[in-house]
Amino acid sequence: MSAFPRIKPKGFSLIELLLVVAVMGILSALVVGNMGWKHHQDTQMELCADNLQKMFLATQIYANDFGAYPLNTNAQTSEDALAALVPRYSADTTIFTCPAARDSQIPSGASLRKYRISYAYYMGVGTNASQTVLFSDRQINTQSKNFGDQVFSLNGHAPGNNHSKGGGNFLFTDGSVQKSGPQAAFSLLFSNGIVLLNPKP
């Protein structure tokens, strides 16, 4: 018989193991859920960018006919100005609503004035302007903005919340689209003759 008492090796009990597995499962679900939400937001932002580029094509064709982008001196909202594009330059009205926004779909070929679109329009931008913003997601207001100023919703609530609190897209006069967070990633100052029109509230 040994002089030393036999020590029983200690291990995890079944309950402790189940607890660890449950905690790991919850953490994994949170990480995967977060990644899924981020992927969903990125996809929505890309679909929105596609819409803006289709709107740009319609305005380019309009400009080829009239020598200028749509201009309505009485316009109060972007619907008032961009109504000139439908149906002649775009019968597809789905391009005027952001897939991430909760705006109602517009019937094909219907006048934009009767509905609410999702995008802001810099009315008065010249067709020869280079690297100038022409369209964007709905903004928090219609003022000029410096680099770093708030341009889209910070909390996911209106105004400026097409993409909740994930920022928004800008389309430039060369047809390129740039994504921005809620604060302006570049200067959004505009000169006399240019008016920023938001959609209907």
XYZ file of C-alpha atoms in Angstrom:
201
model
C 0.000 0.000 0.000
C 1.335 3.423 -1.008
C 2.191 5.935 1.684
C 0.549 8.689 -0.339
C -3.204 8.927 -0.681
C -4.472 8.480 -4.203
C -5.636 11.816 -5.666
C -8.586 11.589 -7.994
C -7.888 13.721 -11.125
C -10.215 16.710 -11.298
C -12.056 17.421 -14.518
C -15.001 19.442 -15.711
C -18.424 18.260 -14.702
C -21.030 17.680 -17.373
C -22.874 20.852 -16.320
C -19.693 22.963 -16.621
C -19.001 21.573 -20.095
C -22.577 22.263 -21.214
C -22.324 25.821 -19.873
C -19.087 26.473 -21.805
C -20.610 25.058 -25.003
C -23.732 27.215 -24.555
C -21.692 30.405 -24.020
C -19.538 29.632 -27.080
C -22.697 29.028 -29.119
C -24.177 32.382 -28.095
C -20.938 34.232 -28.894
C -20.690 32.503 -32.291
C -24.288 33.426 -33.115
C -23.607 37.068 -32.236
C -20.488 37.200 -34.430
C -22.169 35.451 -37.384
C -25.289 37.628 -36.985
C -23.178 40.780 -37.007
C -21.315 39.626 -40.108
C -24.632 38.785 -41.792
C -26.047 42.246 -40.991
C -22.900 43.944 -42.307
C -23.075 41.897 -45.515
C -26.769 42.800 -45.898
C -25.971 46.517 -45.451
C -23.157 46.331 -48.022
C -25.456 44.579 -50.515
C -28.163 47.223 -50.029
C -25.577 49.979 -50.525
C -24.432 48.361 -53.805
C -28.018 48.031 -55.080
C -28.535 51.685 -54.194
C -25.380 52.621 -56.141
C -26.779 50.719 -59.162
C -29.996 52.765 -58.918
C -28.040 56.017 -58.854
C -26.070 55.005 -61.948
C -29.299 54.167 -63.811
C -30.687 57.566 -62.804
C -27.468 59.114 -64.096
C -27.938 57.430 -67.507
C -31.475 58.826 -67.712
C -30.246 62.343 -66.869
C -27.446 62.030 -69.449
C -29.934 61.156 -72.188
C -32.131 64.048 -71.028
C -29.102 66.377 -71.135
C -28.283 65.236 -74.679
C -31.757 66.429 -75.727
C -31.910 69.668 -73.710
C -28.264 70.619 -73.103
C -28.759 70.584 -69.317
C -29.778 68.304 -66.474
C -33.431 68.585 -65.358
C -34.169 72.070 -64.073
C -37.423 73.293 -62.568
C -37.177 76.750 -61.020
C -40.337 76.107 -58.959
C -39.113 72.766 -57.596
C -39.367 72.303 -53.839
C -38.359 68.632 -53.783
C -36.280 66.288 -55.909
C -39.510 64.692 -57.190
C -40.515 68.044 -58.744
C -37.281 68.314 -60.725
C -36.748 64.662 -61.648
C -40.345 64.148 -62.806
C -39.071 65.328 -66.204
C -37.268 61.984 -66.593
C -40.376 59.768 -66.413
C -41.570 58.121 -68.609
C -39.619 59.362 -71.628
C -36.116 58.879 -70.218
C -36.901 56.095 -67.758
C -40.143 54.145 -67.552
C -38.467 52.062 -64.836
C -39.489 53.933 -61.687
C -37.961 51.350 -59.316
C -34.605 53.116 -59.760
C -35.891 56.149 -57.838
C -36.404 54.257 -54.560
C -33.480 53.046 -52.484
C -33.764 49.302 -51.750
C -32.789 49.929 -48.111
C -35.338 52.727 -47.551
C -38.958 52.093 -46.651
C -40.330 54.142 -49.518
C -43.265 52.661 -51.448
C -42.602 51.379 -54.931
C -43.699 53.714 -57.712
C -45.850 52.207 -60.488
C -44.027 51.930 -63.800
C -44.182 55.166 -65.801
C -46.080 57.040 -63.039
C -45.302 60.695 -62.357
C -42.731 61.098 -59.604
C -44.624 64.134 -58.298
C -47.355 61.855 -56.917
C -44.932 59.699 -54.945
C -41.873 59.954 -52.717
C -38.454 59.007 -54.054
C -35.358 58.220 -51.986
C -32.710 60.466 -53.513
C -31.510 64.051 -53.239
C -30.675 66.015 -56.394
C -28.188 68.861 -56.855
C -30.258 70.899 -59.307
C -28.324 73.418 -61.392
C -25.103 71.424 -61.791
C -23.733 71.986 -65.297
C -23.213 69.115 -67.713
C -19.540 70.102 -68.061
C -18.895 70.136 -64.287
C -16.203 67.624 -63.373
C -16.160 65.582 -60.158
C -19.287 67.307 -58.843
C -22.018 65.517 -56.879
C -25.259 65.224 -58.833
C -27.287 62.754 -56.708
C -27.083 61.309 -53.222
C -29.133 59.334 -50.775
C -31.666 61.458 -48.871
C -29.722 63.940 -46.688
C -30.495 65.365 -43.241
C -31.055 68.839 -44.743
C -30.494 70.850 -47.930
C -27.557 72.963 -46.696
C -23.955 72.983 -47.966
C -21.696 70.787 -45.852
C -17.991 70.883 -45.058
C -15.810 67.817 -44.705
C -16.823 66.047 -41.473
C -20.261 67.692 -41.188
C -23.225 65.395 -40.640
C -24.878 64.526 -43.934
C -26.808 61.311 -43.135
C -28.554 60.015 -40.001
C -26.374 59.195 -36.992
C -29.012 57.134 -35.161
C -30.965 55.440 -37.957
C -33.953 57.770 -37.591
C -35.189 60.234 -40.209
C -34.100 62.428 -41.811
C -31.291 61.069 -43.974
C -31.735 57.433 -42.980
C -32.006 55.521 -46.279
C -29.316 53.165 -44.930
C -30.262 53.472 -41.250
C -27.095 54.849 -39.600
C -24.772 53.334 -42.202
C -24.260 56.513 -44.252
C -25.118 56.729 -47.938
C -23.972 57.042 -51.533
C -23.014 59.995 -53.699
C -23.091 59.946 -57.496
C -20.751 62.299 -59.365
C -21.076 63.893 -62.789
C -18.639 61.342 -64.248
C -21.020 58.517 -63.277
C -18.918 57.228 -60.388
C -20.430 56.471 -56.979
C -18.732 56.996 -53.635
C -19.932 55.640 -50.310
C -19.789 57.864 -47.225
C -20.457 57.400 -43.528
C -22.916 59.682 -41.705
C -20.320 62.492 -41.741
C -19.317 63.948 -45.103
C -16.171 62.260 -46.428
C -15.485 65.313 -48.609
C -16.683 68.889 -49.000
C -20.270 69.322 -50.195
C -20.249 73.073 -50.731
C -22.211 74.333 -53.699
C -22.153 77.678 -55.427
C -24.868 80.067 -56.558
C -27.247 78.565 -59.044
C -27.077 75.086 -57.489
C -29.855 73.994 -55.143
C -29.929 70.763 -53.158
C -33.379 69.228 -53.327
C -34.323 66.480 -50.883
C -37.281 64.146 -51.488
C -40.616 64.832 -49.823
C -40.441 64.388 -46.022
